[in-house]
Coordinates of N, CA and C in Angstrom, one line a residue:
M21 N -164.4 -196.0 0.7 CA -163.4 -195.7 -0.2 C -162.8 -194.3 0.0
F22 N -163.6 -193.3 0.2 CA -163.2 -192.0 0.4 C -162.4 -191.9 1.7
K23 N -162.9 -192.7 2.8 CA -162.2 -192.7 4.0 C -160.8 -193.3 3.9
N24 N -160.6 -194.3 3.1 CA -159.3 -194.9 2.9 C -158.4 -194.0 2.2
R25 N -158.9 -193.3 1.2 CA -158.0 -192.3 0.5 C -157.6 -191.1 1.4
L26 N -158.5 -190.7 2.3 CA -158.3 -189.6 3.2 C -157.2 -190.1 4.2
T27 N -157.3 -191.3 4.7 CA -156.3 -191.8 5.6 C -155.0 -191.9 5.0
I28 N -154.9 -192.4 3.8 CA -153.6 -192.5 3.1 C -153.0 -191.1 2.9
G29 N -153.9 -190.1 2.5 CA -153.4 -188.8 2.3 C -152.8 -188.2 3.6
A30 N -153.5 -188.4 4.7 CA -153.1 -187.9 6.0 C -151.7 -188.6 6.4
L31 N -151.6 -189.8 6.1 CA -150.3 -190.5 6.5 C -149.2 -190.0 5.6
L32 N -149.4 -189.7 4.3 CA -148.4 -189.2 3.5 C -148.0 -187.8 3.9
L33 N -149.0 -187.0 4.3 CA -148.7 -185.6 4.8 C -147.8 -185.7 6.1
L34 N -148.1 -186.6 7.0 CA -147.2 -186.8 8.1 C -145.8 -187.2 7.8
L35 N -145.7 -188.1 6.8 CA -144.4 -188.5 6.3 C -143.6 -187.3 5.8
V36 N -144.2 -186.4 5.0 CA -143.6 -185.3 4.4 C -143.2 -184.3 5.5
I37 N -144.1 -184.1 6.5 CA -143.7 -183.2 7.6 C -142.6 -183.7 8.4
T38 N -142.5 -185.0 8.6 CA -141.4 -185.6 9.4 C -140.1 -185.4 8.6
L39 N -140.1 -185.7 7.3 CA -138.9 -185.6 6.5 C -138.4 -184.2 6.4
L40 N -139.4 -183.2 6.2 CA -139.0 -181.8 6.0 C -138.5 -181.2 7.3
S41 N -138.9 -181.8 8.4 CA -138.4 -181.2 9.7 C -137.2 -182.0 10.2
S42 N -136.5 -182.7 9.3 CA -135.4 -183.4 9.8 C -134.2 -182.5 10.2
P43 N -133.2 -182.9 10.9 CA -132.2 -182.0 11.3 C -131.5 -181.3 10.2
T44 N -131.3 -181.9 9.0 CA -130.6 -181.2 7.9 C -131.4 -180.0 7.5
Q45 N -132.7 -179.9 7.7 CA -133.5 -178.7 7.3 C -133.5 -177.7 8.5
T46 N -133.6 -178.2 9.7 CA -133.7 -177.2 10.8 C -132.4 -176.6 11.1
Q47 N -131.3 -177.1 10.7 CA -130.0 -176.5 11.0 C -129.6 -175.6 9.9
G48 N -130.4 -175.3 8.9 CA -130.1 -174.3 7.9 C -129.1 -174.8 6.9
Q49 N -128.9 -176.1 6.7 CA -128.0 -176.5 5.7 C -128.7 -176.4 4.3
S50 N -127.9 -176.3 3.3 CA -128.4 -176.2 1.9 C -128.9 -177.5 1.4
N51 N -129.6 -177.4 0.3 CA -130.1 -178.6 -0.4 C -129.0 -179.6 -0.8
P52 N -129.3 -180.8 -0.8 CA -128.3 -181.8 -1.2 C -127.8 -181.6 -2.6
D53 N -126.6 -181.9 -2.9 CA -126.0 -181.7 -4.2 C -126.4 -183.0 -5.1
I54 N -127.6 -182.9 -5.6 CA -128.1 -184.0 -6.4 C -128.7 -183.4 -7.7
D55 N -128.2 -183.8 -8.8 CA -128.7 -183.3 -10.1 C -129.8 -184.2 -10.7
P56 N -130.8 -183.6 -11.4 CA -131.8 -184.4 -12.0 C -131.2 -185.2 -13.2
T57 N -131.7 -186.4 -13.4 CA -131.3 -187.2 -14.5 C -131.9 -186.5 -15.8
Y58 N -133.1 -186.0 -15.7 CA -133.7 -185.2 -16.8 C -134.3 -183.9 -16.3
P59 N -133.6 -182.8 -16.4 CA -134.1 -181.6 -15.9 C -135.1 -180.9 -16.8
D60 N -136.0 -180.1 -16.3 CA -136.9 -179.2 -17.0 C -137.7 -179.9 -18.1
V61 N -138.4 -181.0 -17.8 CA -139.2 -181.7 -18.8 C -140.6 -181.1 -18.6
F62 N -141.2 -180.7 -19.8 CA -142.5 -180.1 -19.8 C -143.5 -181.2 -19.7
Y63 N -144.5 -181.1 -18.8 CA -145.5 -182.1 -18.7 C -146.8 -181.7 -19.4
V64 N -146.9 -180.5 -19.9 CA -147.9 -180.0 -20.7 C -147.3 -179.5 -22.0
E65 N -147.5 -180.1 -23.1 CA -146.9 -179.6 -24.4 C -147.4 -178.2 -24.7
D66 N -146.4 -177.4 -25.0 CA -146.6 -175.9 -25.3 C -147.2 -175.2 -24.1
G67 N -146.9 -175.7 -22.9 CA -147.5 -175.1 -21.6 C -146.7 -174.0 -21.1
D68 N -147.1 -173.5 -20.0 CA -146.5 -172.4 -19.3 C -145.1 -172.8 -18.8
F69 N -144.1 -171.9 -18.7 CA -142.8 -172.2 -18.3 C -142.7 -172.9 -16.9
K70 N -143.8 -172.7 -16.1 CA -143.8 -173.4 -14.8 C -144.3 -174.9 -14.9
Q71 N -144.9 -175.3 -16.0 CA -145.4 -176.6 -16.1 C -144.3 -177.6 -16.6
R72 N -143.4 -177.7 -15.7 CA -142.3 -178.6 -16.0 C -141.9 -179.4 -14.7
L73 N -141.1 -180.4 -14.9 CA -140.6 -181.2 -13.8 C -139.2 -181.7 -14.0
D74 N -138.6 -182.0 -12.9 CA -137.3 -182.6 -12.9 C -137.4 -184.1 -12.6
I75 N -136.8 -185.0 -13.4 CA -136.8 -186.4 -13.1 C -135.5 -186.9 -12.6
Y76 N -135.6 -187.6 -11.4 CA -134.4 -188.1 -10.8 C -134.6 -189.7 -10.8
L77 N -133.7 -190.4 -11.4 CA -133.8 -191.8 -11.5 C -132.7 -192.5 -10.7
P78 N -133.0 -193.6 -10.0 CA -131.9 -194.2 -9.2 C -130.9 -194.9 -10.2
E79 N -129.7 -194.9 -9.7 CA -128.6 -195.5 -10.5 C -128.5 -197.0 -10.2
D80 N -128.8 -197.4 -9.0 CA -128.6 -198.8 -8.6 C -129.9 -199.6 -8.5
A81 N -130.8 -199.4 -9.4 CA -132.1 -200.1 -9.4 C -132.5 -200.4 -10.8
E82 N -133.4 -201.4 -10.9 CA -133.9 -201.8 -12.2 C -135.3 -201.3 -12.4
P83 N -135.7 -200.7 -13.6 CA -137.1 -200.3 -13.8 C -138.0 -201.5 -13.8
P84 N -139.2 -201.4 -13.6 CA -139.9 -200.1 -13.3 C -139.6 -199.7 -11.8
Y85 N -139.4 -198.4 -11.7 CA -139.1 -197.8 -10.4 C -140.4 -197.4 -9.7
P86 N -140.5 -197.6 -8.4 CA -141.6 -197.0 -7.6 C -141.5 -195.5 -7.8
T87 N -142.6 -194.8 -8.0 CA -142.6 -193.4 -8.4 C -143.2 -192.5 -7.4
I88 N -142.5 -191.3 -7.2 CA -143.0 -190.4 -6.2 C -143.0 -189.0 -6.9
L89 N -144.2 -188.3 -6.8 CA -144.3 -186.9 -7.3 C -144.2 -186.0 -6.1
L90 N -143.3 -185.0 -6.2 CA -143.0 -184.1 -5.1 C -143.5 -182.7 -5.4
F91 N -144.4 -182.2 -4.6 CA -145.0 -180.9 -4.8 C -144.4 -179.9 -3.8
H92 N -143.7 -178.9 -4.2 CA -143.2 -177.9 -3.3 C -144.2 -176.9 -2.8
G93 N -143.9 -176.1 -1.8 CA -144.8 -175.2 -1.2 C -144.9 -173.9 -2.0
N94 N -145.9 -173.1 -1.8 CA -146.0 -171.8 -2.5 C -144.9 -170.9 -2.1
G95 N -144.4 -170.2 -3.0 CA -143.2 -169.3 -2.8 C -141.9 -170.0 -2.9
Y96 N -141.9 -171.3 -3.2 CA -140.7 -172.1 -3.3 C -140.7 -172.6 -4.8
N97 N -139.8 -173.5 -5.1 CA -139.8 -174.1 -6.4 C -139.4 -175.6 -6.3
K98 N -139.3 -176.3 -7.4 CA -139.1 -177.7 -7.4 C -137.7 -178.1 -6.8
W99 N -136.8 -177.2 -6.8 CA -135.5 -177.5 -6.2 C -135.5 -177.6 -4.7
D100 N -136.6 -177.1 -4.1 CA -136.7 -177.2 -2.7 C -137.1 -178.6 -2.2
M101 N -137.4 -179.4 -3.2 CA -137.7 -180.8 -2.8 C -136.5 -181.7 -2.8
K102 N -135.3 -181.2 -3.0 CA -134.1 -182.0 -3.1 C -133.8 -182.8 -1.9
P103 N -134.1 -182.4 -0.7 CA -133.9 -183.2 0.5 C -134.8 -184.5 0.4
L104 N -136.0 -184.4 -0.1 CA -136.8 -185.7 -0.3 C -136.3 -186.5 -1.4
V105 N -135.8 -185.8 -2.5 CA -135.2 -186.6 -3.6 C -134.0 -187.3 -3.1
A106 N -133.2 -186.7 -2.3 CA -131.9 -187.3 -1.8 C -132.3 -188.5 -0.9
Y107 N -133.4 -188.5 -0.3 CA -133.9 -189.6 0.6 C -134.4 -190.7 -0.2
F108 N -135.3 -190.5 -1.2 CA -136.0 -191.5 -1.9 C -135.2 -192.2 -3.0
V109 N -134.5 -191.4 -3.8 CA -133.8 -191.9 -5.0 C -132.8 -193.0 -4.7
P110 N -131.9 -192.9 -3.6 CA -131.0 -194.0 -3.3 C -131.7 -195.2 -2.8
Q111 N -133.0 -195.1 -2.5 CA -133.8 -196.3 -2.1 C -134.5 -196.9 -3.3
G112 N -134.2 -196.5 -4.5 CA -134.7 -197.1 -5.7 C -136.0 -196.4 -6.3
Y113 N -136.4 -195.2 -5.8 CA -137.5 -194.5 -6.3 C -137.1 -193.6 -7.5
A114 N -138.1 -193.5 -8.4 CA -138.0 -192.4 -9.4 C -138.7 -191.2 -8.7
A115 N -138.0 -190.1 -8.6 CA -138.6 -188.9 -8.0 C -138.8 -187.8 -9.0
L116 N -140.0 -187.3 -9.1 CA -140.3 -186.2 -10.0 C -140.7 -185.0 -9.2
A117 N -139.8 -183.9 -9.3 CA -140.0 -182.7 -8.6 C -140.9 -181.8 -9.5
I118 N -142.1 -181.5 -9.1 CA -143.0 -180.8 -9.9 C -143.0 -179.3 -9.7
E119 N -142.9 -178.5 -10.8 CA -143.1 -177.1 -10.7 C -144.5 -176.9 -11.2
Y120 N -145.2 -175.9 -10.6 CA -146.6 -175.7 -11.0 C -147.0 -174.2 -10.9
R121 N -148.1 -173.9 -11.5 CA -148.6 -172.5 -11.5 C -149.4 -172.3 -10.2
N122 N -149.6 -171.1 -9.7 CA -150.2 -170.9 -8.4 C -151.7 -170.7 -8.4
P123 N -152.3 -169.7 -8.9 CA -153.7 -169.5 -8.5 C -154.6 -170.7 -8.9
Y124 N -155.7 -170.8 -8.0 CA -156.7 -171.8 -8.3 C -157.4 -171.4 -9.5
P125 N -157.8 -172.3 -10.5 CA -157.6 -173.7 -10.5 C -156.4 -174.2 -11.1
D126 N -155.4 -173.3 -11.3 CA -154.1 -173.8 -12.0 C -153.3 -174.8 -11.2
F127 N -153.2 -174.6 -9.9 CA -152.3 -175.6 -9.2 C -152.9 -177.0 -9.1
P128 N -154.2 -177.2 -8.9 CA -154.7 -178.5 -9.0 C -154.7 -179.1 -10.4
Q129 N -154.9 -178.2 -11.4 CA -154.8 -178.7 -12.8 C -153.4 -179.2 -13.1
D130 N -152.4 -178.5 -12.6 CA -151.0 -178.9 -12.9 C -150.7 -180.1 -12.1
A131 N -151.2 -180.3 -10.9 CA -151.0 -181.6 -10.2 C -151.6 -182.8 -11.0
F132 N -152.8 -182.6 -11.5 CA -153.4 -183.7 -12.3 C -152.7 -183.9 -13.6
C133 N -152.2 -182.8 -14.3 CA -151.5 -183.0 -15.5 C -150.2 -183.6 -15.3
S134 N -149.5 -183.3 -14.2 CA -148.2 -184.0 -14.0 C -148.4 -185.5 -13.7
L135 N -149.4 -185.8 -13.0 CA -149.7 -187.2 -12.8 C -150.1 -187.9 -14.1
A136 N -151.0 -187.2 -14.9 CA -151.4 -187.8 -16.2 C -150.2 -188.0 -17.1
W137 N -149.2 -187.1 -17.1 CA -148.0 -187.2 -17.9 C -147.2 -188.5 -17.6
T138 N -147.2 -188.9 -16.4 CA -146.4 -190.1 -16.0 C -146.8 -191.4 -16.8
H139 N -148.1 -191.5 -17.1 CA -148.6 -192.7 -17.7 C -148.1 -193.0 -19.1
P140 N -148.2 -192.0 -20.1 CA -147.7 -192.3 -21.4 C -146.1 -192.4 -21.5
F141 N -145.5 -191.8 -20.5 CA -144.0 -191.8 -20.4 C -143.4 -192.9 -19.5
A142 N -144.3 -193.7 -19.0 CA -143.8 -194.7 -18.0 C -142.7 -195.6 -18.6
D143 N -142.9 -196.1 -19.8 CA -141.9 -197.0 -20.4 C -140.6 -196.3 -20.7
A144 N -140.7 -195.1 -21.2 CA -139.5 -194.3 -21.5 C -138.6 -194.1 -20.3
Y145 N -139.2 -193.8 -19.2 CA -138.4 -193.4 -18.0 C -138.4 -194.5 -16.9
G146 N -139.2 -195.6 -17.1 CA -139.2 -196.7 -16.1 C -140.0 -196.4 -14.9
F147 N -141.1 -195.6 -15.0 CA -142.0 -195.4 -13.9 C -142.9 -196.6 -13.7
Y148 N -143.1 -196.9 -12.4 CA -144.2 -197.8 -12.1 C -145.4 -197.0 -11.7
T149 N -146.4 -197.1 -12.5 CA -147.6 -196.2 -12.4 C -148.8 -196.8 -11.7
E150 N -148.7 -198.0 -11.2 CA -149.9 -198.6 -10.5 C -150.1 -197.9 -9.2
H151 N -149.0 -197.6 -8.5 CA -149.2 -196.9 -7.2 C -148.1 -195.8 -7.1
I152 N -148.6 -194.6 -7.3 CA -147.7 -193.4 -7.3 C -147.9 -192.7 -6.0
V153 N -146.9 -192.3 -5.3 CA -147.0 -191.6 -4.0 C -146.8 -190.1 -4.4
A154 N -147.6 -189.2 -3.8 CA -147.5 -187.8 -4.1 C -147.6 -186.9 -2.8
P155 N -146.5 -186.8 -2.1 CA -146.5 -185.9 -1.0 C -146.2 -184.4 -1.4
G156 N -146.6 -183.5 -0.6 CA -146.3 -182.1 -0.9 C -146.0 -181.3 0.4
H157 N -145.5 -180.1 0.2 CA -145.2 -179.3 1.3 C -146.0 -178.0 1.2
S158 N -146.6 -177.5 2.2 CA -147.4 -176.3 2.2 C -148.5 -176.3 1.2
M159 N -148.4 -175.4 0.2 CA -149.5 -175.4 -0.9 C -149.4 -176.8 -1.6
G160 N -148.3 -177.3 -1.8 CA -148.1 -178.6 -2.5 C -148.9 -179.7 -1.7
A161 N -149.0 -179.5 -0.4 CA -149.7 -180.5 0.5 C -151.2 -180.4 0.2
F162 N -151.7 -179.3 -0.4 CA -153.1 -179.2 -0.8 C -153.3 -179.9 -2.1
A163 N -152.3 -179.7 -3.0 CA -152.4 -180.2 -4.4 C -152.3 -181.7 -4.4
A164 N -151.3 -182.3 -3.7 CA -151.1 -183.7 -3.7 C -152.3 -184.6 -3.3
P165 N -152.9 -184.3 -2.2 CA -154.0 -185.1 -1.8 C -155.2 -185.1 -2.7
L166 N -155.4 -184.0 -3.5 CA -156.4 -183.9 -4.4 C -156.4 -185.0 -5.5
L167 N -155.2 -185.5 -5.7 CA -155.0 -186.6 -6.7 C -155.7 -187.9 -6.2
G168 N -155.8 -188.0 -4.9 CA -156.4 -189.3 -4.4 C -157.8 -189.1 -3.9
V169 N -158.3 -187.9 -3.7 CA -159.6 -187.8 -3.1 C -160.6 -187.1 -4.0
T170 N -160.2 -186.6 -5.2 CA -161.1 -185.9 -6.1 C -161.8 -186.9 -6.9
E171 N -163.1 -187.0 -6.8 CA -163.9 -188.0 -7.5 C -164.1 -187.6 -9.0
Y172 N -164.2 -186.4 -9.3 CA -164.4 -185.9 -10.7 C -163.2 -185.1 -11.1
S173 N -162.1 -185.8 -11.5 CA -160.9 -185.1 -11.9 C -161.0 -184.5 -13.3
D174 N -162.0 -184.8 -14.1 CA -162.1 -184.3 -15.4 C -162.1 -182.8 -15.5
Q175 N -162.6 -182.1 -14.4 CA -162.6 -180.7 -14.4 C -161.2 -180.1 -14.3
F176 N -160.2 -180.9 -14.0 CA -158.8 -180.4 -13.9 C -157.9 -180.9 -15.0
M177 N -158.5 -181.6 -16.0 CA -157.7 -182.3 -17.0 C -157.5 -181.5 -18.3
D178 N -158.0 -180.3 -18.4 CA -157.8 -179.5 -19.7 C -156.4 -179.4 -20.0
N179 N -156.1 -179.7 -21.3 CA -154.7 -179.6 -21.8 C -153.7 -180.6 -21.2
C180 N -154.2 -181.6 -20.5 CA -153.3 -182.6 -20.0 C -152.9 -183.6 -21.0
P181 N -151.8 -184.3 -20.9 CA -151.4 -185.3 -21.8 C -152.4 -186.5 -21.8

């Protein structure tokens, strides 16, 4: 089971690396002009200002939407995930660009809390929560795989929804 999760995590990492190294990024073009359907939603009630996410919902699809959590790299922010948002949302995905706190154990806790937040709000936003994809870039690439390979996630669930 661990081997399967590790394989899936590695494949997702390769997908993110491929998408982030696309010509639109390497030629220095700006982020796509796409606005969140619901900006700055806090995934931890009364949490830190960084514990928020932007929700992007597809216009031409019916819920429940396949859902993807996007984790930016350290030194960046959730808006840096717009190239991936622009790729997945037109294909019918709900994309959640996650902002998170940095030092350990804050960043894995925020990854788990953002994932936990999707479940009680699945009906409200149309998320399909049975299979959620969670790629990340740089430090986000460390946080995202933890969601699939950490056996004892309770250690990161303090103050989560």
